[in-house]
Amino acid sequence: MHIPRFHLAFPVHDLESAREFYIQVLGCTLGRESDKWIDFNFYGHQFVAHLPPGDCTIPKTNPVDGDQIPARRFGEILPWDQWEDWCKKTKIDGVDFLIGPRKRFKKAQASREHSLFRIIVKTYWSSSLLKIKMIFL
């Protein structure tokens, strides 16, 4: 089955910090770039960090399962072993978690392990472990 690729453009306050984080911490590969944006290949999807004019404001939050979760965030959904490895790597790399790895929605059919951190480029990144068939439950 063909899974379409997606394009996600997002604001950052510092392109060099974004480059370092997305390549060294998340393992993205570099695509095209200019002095105003950088393309990253993230699991075959196109992520584009843009340096917008003005400030990168911190997004509003919503209460979700006992935490204040930024309304604007993105991330990946990984199998258990990859999620554990990823959490270990980010801790070694000194990434500060906004919400450390923990189980969310414990009583729901689609409970998941979840972590969330605010990266140095003022974008919120979430990492989840969830059975693929339960993504939309």
PDB file of C-alpha atoms in Angstrom:
ATOM      1  CA  MET A   1       0.000   0.000   0.000  1.00  0.00           C
ATOM      2  CA  HIS A   2       1.332   3.410  -0.969  1.00  0.00           C
ATOM      3  CA  ILE A   3       1.544   5.868   1.897  1.00  0.00           C
ATOM      4  CA  PRO A   4       1.556   9.470   0.662  1.00  0.00           C
ATOM      5  CA  ARG A   5       4.393  11.683   1.798  1.00  0.00           C
ATOM      6  CA  PHE A   6       3.632  14.963   3.476  1.00  0.00           C
ATOM      7  CA  HIS A   7       5.187  18.405   3.571  1.00  0.00           C
ATOM      8  CA  LEU A   8       5.307  20.326   6.838  1.00  0.00           C
ATOM      9  CA  ALA A   9       6.631  23.883   7.080  1.00  0.00           C
ATOM     10  CA  PHE A  10       7.173  25.384  10.526  1.00  0.00           C
ATOM     11  CA  PRO A  11       8.779  28.502  12.018  1.00  0.00           C
ATOM     12  CA  VAL A  12      12.087  28.467  13.893  1.00  0.00           C
ATOM     13  CA  HIS A  13      14.011  31.309  15.496  1.00  0.00           C
ATOM     14  CA  ASP A  14      17.476  30.000  14.525  1.00  0.00           C
ATOM     15  CA  LEU A  15      18.262  27.982  11.387  1.00  0.00           C
ATOM     16  CA  GLU A  16      21.629  26.721  12.634  1.00  0.00           C
ATOM     17  CA  SER A  17      20.097  25.379  15.856  1.00  0.00           C
ATOM     18  CA  ALA A  18      17.362  23.751  13.781  1.00  0.00           C
ATOM     19  CA  ARG A  19      19.960  22.197  11.451  1.00  0.00           C
ATOM     20  CA  GLU A  20      21.911  20.775  14.395  1.00  0.00           C
ATOM     21  CA  PHE A  21      18.836  19.381  16.141  1.00  0.00           C
ATOM     22  CA  TYR A  22      17.091  17.816  13.151  1.00  0.00           C
ATOM     23  CA  ILE A  23      20.262  16.270  11.719  1.00  0.00           C
ATOM     24  CA  GLN A  24      22.244  15.292  14.830  1.00  0.00           C
ATOM     25  CA  VAL A  25      19.461  14.471  17.295  1.00  0.00           C
ATOM     26  CA  LEU A  26      16.611  13.280  15.071  1.00  0.00           C
ATOM     27  CA  GLY A  27      18.729  11.809  12.265  1.00  0.00           C
ATOM     28  CA  CYS A  28      17.154  13.764   9.404  1.00  0.00           C
ATOM     29  CA  THR A  29      19.090  14.262   6.207  1.00  0.00           C
ATOM     30  CA  LEU A  30      19.597  17.673   4.681  1.00  0.00           C
ATOM     31  CA  GLY A  31      17.706  18.726   1.571  1.00  0.00           C
ATOM     32  CA  ARG A  32      17.698  22.083  -0.161  1.00  0.00           C
ATOM     33  CA  GLU A  33      18.286  25.269   1.769  1.00  0.00           C
ATOM     34  CA  SER A  34      18.522  29.032   1.572  1.00  0.00           C
ATOM     35  CA  ASP A  35      19.301  31.764   4.068  1.00  0.00           C
ATOM     36  CA  LYS A  36      15.597  31.740   5.090  1.00  0.00           C
ATOM     37  CA  TRP A  37      14.716  28.008   5.216  1.00  0.00           C
ATOM     38  CA  ILE A  38      16.104  24.455   5.349  1.00  0.00           C
ATOM     39  CA  ASP A  39      14.518  21.273   3.969  1.00  0.00           C
ATOM     40  CA  PHE A  40      14.941  18.066   5.972  1.00  0.00           C
ATOM     41  CA  ASN A  41      14.082  14.506   4.980  1.00  0.00           C
ATOM     42  CA  PHE A  42      12.272  13.000   7.954  1.00  0.00           C
ATOM     43  CA  TYR A  43      11.356   9.345   7.317  1.00  0.00           C
ATOM     44  CA  GLY A  44      10.666  10.265   3.697  1.00  0.00           C
ATOM     45  CA  HIS A  45       8.593  13.320   4.570  1.00  0.00           C
ATOM     46  CA  GLN A  46       9.634  16.882   3.794  1.00  0.00           C
ATOM     47  CA  PHE A  47      10.097  19.078   6.858  1.00  0.00           C
ATOM     48  CA  VAL A  48      10.935  22.715   6.144  1.00  0.00           C
ATOM     49  CA  ALA A  49      12.223  24.982   8.903  1.00  0.00           C
ATOM     50  CA  HIS A  50      11.470  28.610   8.015  1.00  0.00           C
ATOM     51  CA  LEU A  51      13.024  31.679   9.561  1.00  0.00           C
ATOM     52  CA  PRO A  52       9.974  33.967   9.631  1.00  0.00           C
ATOM     53  CA  PRO A  53      10.105  37.726   9.930  1.00  0.00           C
ATOM     54  CA  GLY A  54       9.346  38.683  13.511  1.00  0.00           C
ATOM     55  CA  ASP A  55       9.068  36.428  16.518  1.00  0.00           C
ATOM     56  CA  CYS A  56       8.303  32.703  16.755  1.00  0.00           C
ATOM     57  CA  THR A  57       5.597  32.824  19.376  1.00  0.00           C
ATOM     58  CA  ILE A  58       5.047  30.003  21.832  1.00  0.00           C
ATOM     59  CA  PRO A  59       1.801  28.194  20.981  1.00  0.00           C
ATOM     60  CA  LYS A  60      -1.242  28.084  23.210  1.00  0.00           C
ATOM     61  CA  THR A  61      -1.903  24.882  25.151  1.00  0.00           C
ATOM     62  CA  ASN A  62      -4.855  22.611  25.826  1.00  0.00           C
ATOM     63  CA  PRO A  63      -5.359  20.299  28.804  1.00  0.00           C
ATOM     64  CA  VAL A  64      -4.834  16.694  27.695  1.00  0.00           C
ATOM     65  CA  ASP A  65      -4.767  13.788  30.148  1.00  0.00           C
ATOM     66  CA  GLY A  66      -3.542  15.969  33.019  1.00  0.00           C
ATOM     67  CA  ASP A  67      -0.922  17.989  31.119  1.00  0.00           C
ATOM     68  CA  GLN A  68      -0.901  21.283  29.243  1.00  0.00           C
ATOM     69  CA  ILE A  69      -0.068  20.216  25.686  1.00  0.00           C
ATOM     70  CA  PRO A  70       0.958  22.785  23.051  1.00  0.00           C
ATOM     71  CA  ALA A  71      -1.689  23.010  20.340  1.00  0.00           C
ATOM     72  CA  ARG A  72       1.030  23.310  17.686  1.00  0.00           C
ATOM     73  CA  ARG A  73       3.370  20.320  17.739  1.00  0.00           C
ATOM     74  CA  PHE A  74       4.410  17.417  15.564  1.00  0.00           C
ATOM     75  CA  GLY A  75       6.339  14.198  15.906  1.00  0.00           C
ATOM     76  CA  GLU A  76       6.622  10.563  15.009  1.00  0.00           C
ATOM     77  CA  ILE A  77       4.874   7.388  16.098  1.00  0.00           C
ATOM     78  CA  LEU A  78       7.380   4.587  16.642  1.00  0.00           C
ATOM     79  CA  PRO A  79       7.438   0.878  17.497  1.00  0.00           C
ATOM     80  CA  TRP A  80       8.370   0.167  21.144  1.00  0.00           C
ATOM     81  CA  ASP A  81      12.064  -0.677  20.627  1.00  0.00           C
ATOM     82  CA  GLN A  82      12.672   2.370  18.445  1.00  0.00           C
ATOM     83  CA  TRP A  83      10.802   4.605  20.901  1.00  0.00           C
ATOM     84  CA  GLU A  84      12.908   3.382  23.836  1.00  0.00           C
ATOM     85  CA  ASP A  85      16.127   3.865  21.840  1.00  0.00           C
ATOM     86  CA  TRP A  86      14.981   7.328  20.786  1.00  0.00           C
ATOM     87  CA  CYS A  87      14.213   8.358  24.388  1.00  0.00           C
ATOM     88  CA  LYS A  88      17.644   7.129  25.526  1.00  0.00           C
ATOM     89  CA  LYS A  89      19.375   9.004  22.693  1.00  0.00           C
ATOM     90  CA  THR A  90      17.603  12.290  23.406  1.00  0.00           C
ATOM     91  CA  LYS A  91      18.517  12.038  27.096  1.00  0.00           C
ATOM     92  CA  ILE A  92      22.166  11.366  26.188  1.00  0.00           C
ATOM     93  CA  ASP A  93      22.064  14.332  23.793  1.00  0.00           C
ATOM     94  CA  GLY A  94      20.831  16.521  26.653  1.00  0.00           C
ATOM     95  CA  VAL A  95      17.351  17.219  25.315  1.00  0.00           C
ATOM     96  CA  ASP A  96      15.159  18.610  28.093  1.00  0.00           C
ATOM     97  CA  PHE A  97      11.742  16.973  28.122  1.00  0.00           C
ATOM     98  CA  LEU A  98       8.735  19.198  28.729  1.00  0.00           C
ATOM     99  CA  ILE A  99       6.805  16.015  29.531  1.00  0.00           C
ATOM    100  CA  GLY A 100       9.023  13.013  30.115  1.00  0.00           C
ATOM    101  CA  PRO A 101       8.292   9.567  28.722  1.00  0.00           C
ATOM    102  CA  ARG A 102       5.109   8.209  30.296  1.00  0.00           C
ATOM    103  CA  LYS A 103       1.873   6.403  29.502  1.00  0.00           C
ATOM    104  CA  ARG A 104      -1.038   8.571  28.332  1.00  0.00           C
ATOM    105  CA  PHE A 105      -4.732   7.709  28.212  1.00  0.00           C
ATOM    106  CA  LYS A 106      -4.198   4.675  30.480  1.00  0.00           C
ATOM    107  CA  LYS A 107      -7.888   3.747  30.540  1.00  0.00           C
ATOM    108  CA  ALA A 108      -8.424   4.141  26.795  1.00  0.00           C
ATOM    109  CA  GLN A 109      -8.167   1.361  24.230  1.00  0.00           C
ATOM    110  CA  ALA A 110      -5.500   3.384  22.445  1.00  0.00           C
ATOM    111  CA  SER A 111      -3.222   4.094  25.411  1.00  0.00           C
ATOM    112  CA  ARG A 112       0.265   5.113  24.416  1.00  0.00           C
ATOM    113  CA  GLU A 113       3.697   5.874  25.717  1.00  0.00           C
ATOM    114  CA  HIS A 114       4.416   9.511  25.067  1.00  0.00           C
ATOM    115  CA  SER A 115       7.051  12.179  25.529  1.00  0.00           C
ATOM    116  CA  LEU A 116       7.093  15.841  24.642  1.00  0.00           C
ATOM    117  CA  PHE A 117       9.844  18.389  24.678  1.00  0.00           C
ATOM    118  CA  ARG A 118      10.380  21.937  23.576  1.00  0.00           C
ATOM    119  CA  ILE A 119      13.361  21.951  21.321  1.00  0.00           C
ATOM    120  CA  ILE A 120      15.824  24.779  21.073  1.00  0.00           C
ATOM    121  CA  VAL A 121      14.216  26.019  17.870  1.00  0.00           C
ATOM    122  CA  LYS A 122      10.959  26.862  19.716  1.00  0.00           C
ATOM    123  CA  THR A 123       9.000  24.063  18.128  1.00  0.00           C
ATOM    124  CA  TYR A 124       7.319  21.357  20.177  1.00  0.00           C
ATOM    125  CA  TRP A 125       8.153  17.783  19.264  1.00  0.00           C
ATOM    126  CA  SER A 126       6.239  14.774  20.473  1.00  0.00           C
ATOM    127  CA  SER A 127       7.252  11.167  20.279  1.00  0.00           C
ATOM    128  CA  SER A 128       4.684   8.442  20.748  1.00  0.00           C
ATOM    129  CA  LEU A 129       4.620   4.691  20.928  1.00  0.00           C
ATOM    130  CA  LEU A 130       1.311   3.415  19.650  1.00  0.00           C
ATOM    131  CA  LYS A 131       0.180   0.368  17.749  1.00  0.00           C
ATOM    132  CA  ILE A 132      -0.285   1.608  14.200  1.00  0.00           C
ATOM    133  CA  LYS A 133      -3.802   0.173  13.974  1.00  0.00           C
ATOM    134  CA  MET A 134      -4.777   2.285  17.008  1.00  0.00           C
ATOM    135  CA  ILE A 135      -3.600   5.690  15.760  1.00  0.00           C
ATOM    136  CA  PHE A 136      -7.091   7.007  15.136  1.00  0.00           C
ATOM    137  CA  LEU A 137      -8.965   5.305  18.011  1.00  0.00           C
TER     138      LEU A 137
END
